[in-house]
Coordinates of C-alpha atoms in Angstrom, one line a residue:
X1003 CA 73.1 28.3 -104.3
X1004 CA 73.6 24.7 -104.0
X1005 CA 71.3 23.0 -101.3
X1006 CA 72.7 20.3 -99.1
X1007 CA 70.1 17.5 -99.5
X1008 CA 71.3 15.9 -96.3
X1009 CA 71.0 19.2 -94.4
X1010 CA 67.6 19.7 -95.9
X1011 CA 66.5 16.3 -95.0
X1012 CA 67.7 16.7 -91.4
X1013 CA 66.0 20.0 -91.0
X1014 CA 62.8 18.5 -92.5
X1015 CA 63.0 15.7 -90.0
X1016 CA 63.4 18.2 -87.2
X1017 CA 60.5 20.2 -88.5
X1018 CA 58.3 17.1 -88.8
X1019 CA 59.3 16.0 -85.2
X1020 CA 58.3 19.4 -84.0
X1021 CA 55.0 19.2 -85.9
X1022 CA 54.4 15.8 -84.5
X1023 CA 55.1 17.1 -80.9
X1024 CA 52.8 20.0 -81.5
X1025 CA 50.0 17.6 -82.8
X1026 CA 50.5 15.4 -79.7
X1027 CA 50.2 18.3 -77.5
X1028 CA 47.1 19.5 -79.0
X1029 CA 45.7 15.9 -79.0
X1030 CA 46.7 15.6 -75.3
X1031 CA 45.1 18.9 -74.5
X1032 CA 42.0 17.9 -76.4
X1033 CA 41.9 14.6 -74.5
X1034 CA 42.4 16.3 -71.2
X1035 CA 39.6 18.7 -72.1
X1036 CA 37.4 15.8 -72.9
X1037 CA 38.1 14.1 -69.7
X1038 CA 37.6 17.3 -67.7
X1039 CA 34.3 17.7 -69.5
X1040 CA 33.2 14.2 -68.5
X1041 CA 34.3 14.8 -64.9
X1042 CA 32.4 18.2 -64.9
X1043 CA 29.3 16.6 -66.3
X1044 CA 29.6 13.9 -63.7
X1045 CA 30.1 16.5 -61.0
X1046 CA 27.1 18.4 -62.2
X1047 CA 25.0 15.2 -62.1
X1048 CA 26.3 14.5 -58.6
X1049 CA 25.6 17.9 -57.5
X1050 CA 22.0 17.7 -58.9
X1051 CA 21.6 14.4 -57.2
X1052 CA 22.9 15.8 -53.8
X1053 CA 20.6 18.9 -54.3
X1054 CA 17.6 16.7 -54.9
X1055 CA 18.6 14.4 -52.0
X1056 CA 19.1 17.4 -49.7
X1057 CA 15.8 18.8 -50.7
X1058 CA 14.2 15.4 -50.1
X1059 CA 15.9 15.1 -46.7
X1060 CA 14.8 18.6 -45.8
X1061 CA 11.2 17.5 -46.7
X1062 CA 11.6 14.3 -44.7
X1063 CA 13.1 16.3 -41.8
X1064 CA 10.1 18.7 -41.8
X1065 CA 7.7 15.8 -42.0
X1066 CA 9.4 14.1 -39.1
X1067 CA 9.4 17.3 -37.1
X1068 CA 5.7 17.6 -37.8
X1069 CA 5.2 13.9 -36.8
X1070 CA 7.3 14.4 -33.7
X1071 CA 5.4 17.5 -32.7
X1072 CA 2.1 15.6 -33.3
X1073 CA 3.3 12.7 -31.2
X1074 CA 4.5 15.1 -28.5
X1075 CA 1.1 16.8 -28.5
X1076 CA -0.5 13.4 -28.4
X1077 CA 1.8 12.4 -25.5
X1078 CA 1.1 15.6 -23.7
X1079 CA -2.6 14.8 -23.9
X1080 CA -1.8 11.4 -22.2
X1081 CA 0.8 12.7 -19.8
X1082 CA 0.0 12.4 -16.2
X1083 CA 1.6 12.9 -12.7
X1084 CA 1.2 9.9 -10.3
X1085 CA 0.5 10.8 -6.7
X1086 CA 0.9 7.7 -4.5
X1087 CA -0.2 7.9 -0.9
X1088 CA 0.5 5.3 1.7
X1089 CA -2.4 5.3 4.1
X1090 CA -1.4 2.0 5.6
X1091 CA 0.9 1.3 8.6
X1092 CA -1.9 1.1 11.1
X1093 CA -0.6 -1.9 13.2
X1094 CA -3.7 -1.6 15.4
X1095 CA -4.3 -4.2 18.2
X1096 CA -6.2 -3.9 21.3
X1097 CA -4.2 -4.4 24.4
X1098 CA -6.1 -1.8 26.5
X1099 CA -7.2 0.6 23.8
X1100 CA -6.0 0.5 20.3
X1101 CA -2.3 1.3 20.1
X1102 CA -1.8 3.5 17.2
X1103 CA 1.4 3.4 15.1
X1104 CA 1.0 6.3 12.6
X1105 CA 4.6 6.9 11.8
X1106 CA 4.2 5.3 8.3
X1107 CA 1.9 7.6 6.6
X1108 CA 0.6 11.1 6.1
X1109 CA -2.8 11.7 7.7
X1110 CA -5.4 13.9 6.2
X1111 CA -6.2 17.2 8.2
X1112 CA -8.7 16.9 11.0
X1113 CA -11.2 19.2 9.4
X1114 CA -11.3 17.3 6.3
X1115 CA -11.8 13.9 7.9
X1116 CA -14.5 15.4 10.3
X1117 CA -16.4 16.9 7.4
X1118 CA -17.3 13.5 5.9
X1119 CA -18.2 13.5 2.2
X1120 CA -17.5 17.2 1.7
X1121 CA -14.2 16.8 3.4
X1122 CA -13.2 13.8 1.2
X1123 CA -14.1 16.0 -1.9
X1124 CA -12.0 18.9 -0.6
X1125 CA -9.1 16.6 0.3
X1126 CA -8.9 15.2 -3.3
X1127 CA -9.2 18.7 -4.9
X1128 CA -6.6 20.2 -2.5
X1129 CA -4.3 17.3 -3.2
X1130 CA -4.5 17.8 -6.9
X1131 CA -3.9 21.6 -6.6
X1132 CA -0.9 21.1 -4.3
X1133 CA 0.5 18.6 -6.7
X1134 CA 0.0 20.9 -9.7
X1135 CA 1.7 23.8 -7.9
X1136 CA 4.6 21.6 -7.1
X1137 CA 5.0 20.3 -10.6
X1138 CA 4.6 23.8 -12.2
X1139 CA 7.4 25.2 -9.9
X1140 CA 9.7 22.2 -10.5
X1141 CA 9.1 22.0 -14.2
X1142 CA 7.9 25.4 -15.7
X1143 CA 7.8 23.8 -19.2
X1144 CA 5.3 21.1 -18.1
X1145 CA 2.1 20.8 -20.0
X1146 CA -0.7 22.9 -18.7
X1147 CA -3.2 20.1 -19.3
X1148 CA -1.4 17.5 -17.2
X1149 CA -3.7 15.2 -15.3
X1150 CA -3.1 13.8 -11.9
X1151 CA -3.8 10.3 -10.9
X1152 CA -4.2 10.0 -7.2
X1153 CA -4.0 6.6 -5.5
X1154 CA -4.4 6.2 -1.8
X1155 CA -3.8 2.8 -0.2
X1156 CA -5.0 2.2 3.2
X1157 CA -6.1 -0.4 5.8
X1158 CA -9.5 1.5 6.4
X1159 CA -10.4 -0.3 9.5
X1160 CA -7.1 0.5 11.1
X1161 CA -7.2 4.1 9.9
X1162 CA -10.6 4.5 11.4
X1163 CA -9.4 3.3 14.7
X1164 CA -6.5 5.7 14.6
X1165 CA -8.7 8.7 14.0
X1166 CA -11.0 7.6 16.7
X1167 CA -8.1 7.1 19.1
X1168 CA -6.9 10.6 18.4
X1169 CA -10.5 12.0 19.0
X1170 CA -10.8 13.2 15.5
X1171 CA -13.7 10.8 14.9
X1172 CA -16.3 9.8 17.5
X1173 CA -16.5 6.1 18.3
X1174 CA -19.6 5.6 16.2
X1175 CA -18.1 7.4 13.2
X1176 CA -16.1 5.9 10.4
X1177 CA -14.4 7.0 7.1
X1178 CA -17.0 5.7 4.7
X1179 CA -18.4 9.1 3.7
X1180 CA -14.9 10.8 3.6
X1181 CA -13.8 7.9 1.2
X1182 CA -17.0 8.3 -1.0
X1183 CA -16.3 12.1 -1.3
X1184 CA -12.7 11.5 -2.1
X1185 CA -13.4 9.0 -4.8
X1186 CA -16.2 11.0 -6.4
X1187 CA -14.2 14.4 -6.4
X1188 CA -12.4 13.2 -9.7
X1189 CA -12.4 10.2 -11.9
X1190 CA -8.8 9.6 -11.3
X1191 CA -8.9 9.8 -7.6
X1192 CA -9.0 6.4 -5.9
X1193 CA -9.0 5.6 -2.1
X1194 CA -8.3 1.9 -2.0
X1195 CA -8.9 -0.3 1.0
X1196 CA -6.2 -3.0 0.9
X1197 CA -7.4 -4.7 4.1
X1198 CA -5.3 -5.8 7.1
X1199 CA -1.6 -6.4 6.8
X1200 CA 1.4 -4.1 6.2
X1201 CA 2.6 -5.9 3.1
X1202 CA -0.8 -5.4 1.4
X1203 CA -0.1 -1.7 1.1
X1204 CA 3.7 -1.9 0.6
X1205 CA 3.5 -4.3 -2.3
X1206 CA 0.9 -2.2 -4.1
X1207 CA 2.9 1.0 -3.5
X1208 CA 6.1 -0.4 -4.9
X1209 CA 4.4 -2.0 -7.9
X1210 CA 2.7 1.3 -8.8
X1211 CA 5.9 3.3 -8.3
X1212 CA 7.9 0.8 -10.6
X1213 CA 5.2 0.7 -13.2
X1214 CA 4.8 4.5 -13.4
X1215 CA 8.5 5.2 -13.8
X1216 CA 8.7 2.9 -16.9
X1217 CA 5.6 4.7 -18.4
X1218 CA 6.7 7.3 -20.9
X1219 CA 3.5 9.1 -20.2
X1220 CA 4.3 9.5 -16.5
X1221 CA 5.9 12.9 -16.0
X1222 CA 6.5 12.7 -12.3
X1223 CA 5.8 10.6 -9.3
X1224 CA 4.8 12.3 -6.0
X1225 CA 5.5 9.6 -3.4
X1226 CA 3.7 10.4 -0.1
X1227 CA 5.2 7.8 2.2
X1228 CA 8.4 9.5 3.2
X1229 CA 8.0 8.7 7.0
X1230 CA 8.2 4.9 6.4
X1231 CA 11.8 3.5 6.4
X1232 CA 10.4 0.4 4.6
X1233 CA 10.4 2.3 1.4
X1234 CA 14.0 3.3 1.5
X1235 CA 15.3 0.1 -0.3
X1236 CA 13.1 0.5 -3.4
X1237 CA 13.7 4.3 -3.6
X1238 CA 17.4 3.9 -3.3
X1239 CA 17.6 2.2 -6.7
X1240 CA 16.1 5.4 -8.2
X1241 CA 18.5 7.7 -6.2
X1242 CA 19.0 11.0 -8.1
X1243 CA 15.9 10.5 -10.4
X1244 CA 14.6 13.8 -11.5
X1245 CA 11.1 12.3 -11.9
X1246 CA 10.4 11.6 -8.1
X1247 CA 9.3 13.9 -5.5
X1248 CA 9.0 13.0 -1.8
X1249 CA 6.0 14.5 0.0
X1250 CA 6.6 15.1 3.7
X1251 CA 3.7 14.8 6.1
X1252 CA 5.1 13.8 9.6
X1253 CA 8.9 14.2 9.7
X1254 CA 11.1 12.0 7.5
X1255 CA 12.2 8.8 9.0
X1256 CA 15.8 8.2 9.5
X1257 CA 16.6 6.3 6.3
X1258 CA 14.2 8.3 4.2
X1259 CA 15.9 11.5 5.6
X1260 CA 19.1 10.3 4.2
X1261 CA 17.7 9.8 0.7
X1262 CA 15.6 13.0 0.7
X1263 CA 18.6 15.1 -0.5
X1264 CA 18.7 13.1 -3.7
X1265 CA 15.1 13.8 -4.6
X1266 CA 12.8 16.8 -4.9
X1267 CA 11.0 17.2 -1.7
X1268 CA 7.7 19.2 -0.7
X1269 CA 4.9 19.2 1.7
X1270 CA 1.2 19.7 1.5
X1271 CA 0.1 21.5 4.6
X1272 CA -3.4 22.1 3.2
X1273 CA -3.9 18.4 2.9
X1274 CA -1.8 16.4 5.4
X1275 CA -1.0 16.8 9.1
X1276 CA 2.5 17.7 9.9
X1277 CA 2.2 15.5 13.1
X1278 CA 1.6 12.0 13.8
X1279 CA -1.6 10.8 15.3
X1280 CA -1.3 10.3 19.1
X1281 CA 0.4 7.0 19.9
X1282 CA -1.4 6.5 23.2
X1283 CA -2.4 3.5 25.2
X1284 CA -4.5 3.9 28.3
X1285 CA -3.1 1.7 30.8
X1286 CA -5.1 -0.5 33.2
X1287 CA -4.8 0.3 36.9
X1288 CA -4.5 -3.4 37.8
X1289 CA -1.4 -5.4 36.8
X1290 CA -1.7 -8.1 34.2
X1291 CA 0.6 -11.2 34.3
X1292 CA 2.5 -12.2 31.2
X1293 CA 0.8 -15.1 29.4
X1294 CA 3.0 -18.2 29.5
X1295 CA 2.7 -21.8 28.7
X1296 CA 1.8 -23.6 32.0
X1297 CA 0.5 -26.7 33.4
X1298 CA -1.9 -26.9 36.3
X1299 CA -0.2 -28.6 39.1
X1300 CA -2.2 -30.2 42.1
X1301 CA -0.8 -30.8 45.6
X1302 CA -1.4 -34.1 47.3
X1303 CA -4.2 -32.6 49.4
X1304 CA -6.0 -31.0 46.6
X1305 CA -8.7 -32.6 44.5
X1306 CA -8.2 -33.3 40.7
X1307 CA -9.4 -30.3 38.8
X1308 CA -12.5 -30.9 36.8
X1309 CA -14.9 -28.9 34.7
X1310 CA -17.4 -28.5 37.4
X1311 CA -15.0 -27.5 40.1
X1312 CA -13.5 -25.0 37.7
X1313 CA -16.8 -23.4 36.9
X1314 CA -17.5 -23.0 40.7
X1315 CA -14.2 -21.1 41.3
X1316 CA -14.5 -17.3 41.2
X1317 CA -12.4 -15.6 38.5
X1318 CA -9.3 -13.7 39.7
X1319 CA -9.7 -9.9 39.9
X1320 CA -8.2 -8.1 36.9
X1321 CA -9.0 -4.7 35.5
X1322 CA -11.0 -4.4 32.2
X1323 CA -9.8 -1.5 30.0
X1324 CA -13.2 0.1 29.5
X1325 CA -14.8 1.9 32.4
X1326 CA -18.2 0.6 33.7
X1327 CA -21.4 2.6 32.9
X1328 CA -22.0 5.6 35.1
X1329 CA -23.6 4.9 38.5
X1330 CA -22.8 1.1 38.3
X1331 CA -20.1 -0.7 40.1
X1332 CA -18.9 -3.9 38.4
X1333 CA -16.8 -6.7 39.9
X1334 CA -13.3 -7.1 38.6
X1335 CA -13.5 -9.9 36.0
X1336 CA -10.5 -11.7 34.5
X1337 CA -10.5 -11.2 30.7
X1338 CA -8.1 -13.6 29.1
X1339 CA -8.3 -16.4 26.6
X1340 CA -6.9 -19.7 27.8
X1341 CA -6.0 -22.8 25.9
X1342 CA -6.8 -26.0 27.8
X1343 CA -6.1 -29.6 26.7
X1344 CA -7.2 -32.8 28.4
X1345 CA -5.3 -36.0 28.7
X1346 CA -6.7 -37.2 25.3
X1347 CA -5.2 -34.1 23.7
X1348 CA -8.6 -32.7 23.1
X1349 CA -9.2 -29.0 23.5
X1350 CA -11.4 -28.1 26.5
X1351 CA -13.4 -24.8 26.5
X1352 CA -12.8 -23.2 29.9
X1353 CA -16.2 -22.6 31.6
X1354 CA -17.4 -19.1 31.8
X1355 CA -19.3 -17.3 34.6
X1356 CA -22.1 -15.9 32.4
X1357 CA -25.1 -13.7 33.1
X1358 CA -28.6 -15.2 33.4
X1359 CA -29.9 -16.8 30.3
X1360 CA -32.3 -13.9 29.5
X1361 CA -29.6 -11.3 29.8
X1362 CA -27.4 -13.4 27.4
X1363 CA -30.3 -13.7 24.9
X1364 CA -30.8 -9.9 25.0
X1365 CA -27.0 -9.3 24.4
X1366 CA -27.2 -11.7 21.5
X1367 CA -30.0 -9.9 20.0
X1368 CA -27.9 -6.7 19.9
X1369 CA -25.8 -8.3 17.2
X1370 CA -22.5 -7.1 18.5
X1371 CA -19.3 -8.2 16.7
X1372 CA -17.8 -10.8 19.0
X1373 CA -14.3 -10.6 17.5
X1374 CA -14.1 -6.9 17.6
X1375 CA -15.3 -6.5 21.1
X1376 CA -13.1 -9.4 22.5
X1377 CA -10.0 -9.3 20.4
X1378 CA -10.2 -5.7 19.2
X1379 CA -10.1 -6.3 15.5
X1380 CA -12.4 -7.3 12.8
X1381 CA -11.3 -8.5 9.2
X1382 CA -14.5 -6.8 7.7
X1383 CA -13.8 -3.5 9.3
X1384 CA -16.4 -0.9 8.4
X1385 CA -18.2 -3.3 6.2
X1386 CA -18.9 -5.7 9.1
X1387 CA -22.6 -6.5 9.4
X1388 CA -22.4 -6.6 13.3
X1389 CA -22.1 -3.7 15.7
X1390 CA -18.7 -2.1 16.4
X1391 CA -20.1 0.7 18.6
X1392 CA -19.9 1.4 22.2
X1393 CA -17.7 -1.0 24.1
X1394 CA -19.6 -3.5 26.2
X1395 CA -19.1 -4.0 30.0
X1396 CA -16.8 -6.4 31.5
X1397 CA -19.4 -9.0 32.1
X1398 CA -20.9 -8.5 28.6
X1399 CA -17.5 -9.4 27.2
X1400 CA -17.6 -12.6 29.0
X1401 CA -21.1 -13.2 27.8
X1402 CA -19.9 -12.6 24.2
X1403 CA -17.3 -15.2 24.6
X1404 CA -20.1 -17.6 25.6
X1405 CA -22.1 -16.5 22.6
X1406 CA -19.2 -17.0 20.2
X1407 CA -18.8 -20.5 21.4
X1408 CA -22.2 -21.3 20.0
X1409 CA -20.4 -21.6 16.6
X1410 CA -18.3 -24.7 16.2
X1411 CA -14.6 -24.3 15.3
X1412 CA -13.6 -25.8 12.0
X1413 CA -10.5 -27.3 13.5
X1414 CA -12.6 -29.3 16.0
X1415 CA -11.1 -30.6 19.2
X1416 CA -7.5 -30.3 18.0
X1417 CA -7.5 -26.5 17.5
X1418 CA -4.4 -25.0 19.1
X1419 CA -5.2 -21.3 18.3
X1420 CA -5.4 -19.6 21.7
X1421 CA -7.3 -16.7 20.3
X1422 CA -10.0 -18.9 18.6
X1423 CA -13.3 -17.8 19.9
X1424 CA -15.4 -20.6 18.5
X1425 CA -16.7 -23.6 20.4
X1426 CA -14.8 -26.8 20.7
X1427 CA -17.5 -28.9 22.5
X1428 CA -21.1 -29.0 22.4
X1429 CA -22.5 -27.3 25.5
X1430 CA -24.7 -30.4 26.0
X1431 CA -22.0 -32.9 25.6
X1432 CA -23.0 -36.4 25.2
X1433 CA -26.5 -35.5 26.6
X1434 CA -27.2 -33.6 23.4
X1435 CA -30.5 -34.9 22.2
X1436 CA -30.0 -33.7 18.7
X1437 CA -26.6 -35.1 17.9
X1438 CA -27.5 -36.0 14.3
X1439 CA -28.6 -32.4 13.5
X1440 CA -26.3 -30.6 16.0
X1441 CA -23.8 -28.3 14.4
X1442 CA -21.0 -29.8 16.5
X1443 CA -19.8 -33.1 15.1
X1444 CA -19.6 -36.2 17.1
X1445 CA -16.1 -35.8 18.3
X1446 CA -17.0 -32.4 19.9
X1447 CA -19.7 -34.1 22.0
X1448 CA -17.3 -36.6 23.6
X1449 CA -14.7 -34.2 25.1
X1450 CA -13.4 -35.6 28.4
X1451 CA -13.6 -33.0 31.2
X1452 CA -12.0 -34.8 34.1
X1453 CA -8.4 -33.6 33.8
X1454 CA -7.1 -30.7 31.6
X1455 CA -4.0 -28.6 31.5
X1456 CA -3.5 -24.9 30.5
X1457 CA -0.8 -24.8 27.9
X1458 CA -1.2 -21.2 26.7
X1459 CA -2.8 -18.0 27.9
X1460 CA -3.7 -14.7 25.9
X1461 CA -4.6 -11.7 28.2
X1462 CA -7.1 -9.3 26.8
X1463 CA -6.4 -6.5 29.4

């Protein structure tokens, strides 16, 4: 058999090409396996890294949870509920008797106020208990160890007058022992006397409300001033807040009633009255003319008014608000403060028809508070060193005016305050033999008394 070289060569080349293709396939498979192995190894490494990271993250999460729980426990220890009570709004003045405007605040129950120190203690404890009941009912998950910060702001002198006017306190009683009992009941119970002036209380109430609401430890604010429309604007910005509760004593005022539906509301009948204190004013049987700025006019046949003739004239008959003592009839005495100015623009103290010197001295020795018994108010309130007790008679009030004039006015002869009780002229005038040592300065010794005009009048009854 003769082989065809060319055919063999062709077949060999074909075989060789097939072998080469097989080798390339094997090489490609091996390379692919190698690459897959690398990828697998990398995937295994990545998996191990992820596993380690996940484990580490789990540990971190566990640690953070423990930290958060510890922080929450710590926060729970510091958490508190703020109970803010507006005890102000006592716009007390004396026209006849103190006119009481008690619409602004919740009043403590009669039995608590009358029980003095024990009543104050019970009031504080009841307020804490009532607040806790409300919080537990509103937030069942609330910490059981939540503390309650009680802050009552009040014009104590005005509040005292209100309770006296409502016959809850006798005239010689005050709120000192009640407040002491309230403050001693718990370290976080404070009854604060803010003094006279509505804004004194409002500013503190608003500031405390705003501060508590940004305090993360403050769980809830119980706002006990819902009968005062003045708080509507500040509460309106927190409308819908789940952290504010309005406590109703007397009925909600109009603006507050509109807001009440946006807050949790409650009432504490075991602590506060549901009514207002009586807004009474015992009217005088005699009519009182309105004080106006007038000038004394003289007819051609009348003599020019002077200090001596004025003192000689009897005072017009006007009723005084307080009844005379039993078994004694007193003349009707005018009780008004008048501002007189002479031709030199100097203030002239209108002469008073006083009692005999010995009677005035005896009255002075009693150390009555001149301002309280004449004007019906005293900036020192219950801390005044002078007597605020039983009201003096009509004539004694006139004598108190005379006594008050023994202290010189700091504004001197140019004082224009019609309600100023101080003296504007030395009683001895230029005849004073102690001018150098006299408490009245030289200008207050040389006040002309020939002609003077009444420019303002302030009735006391």
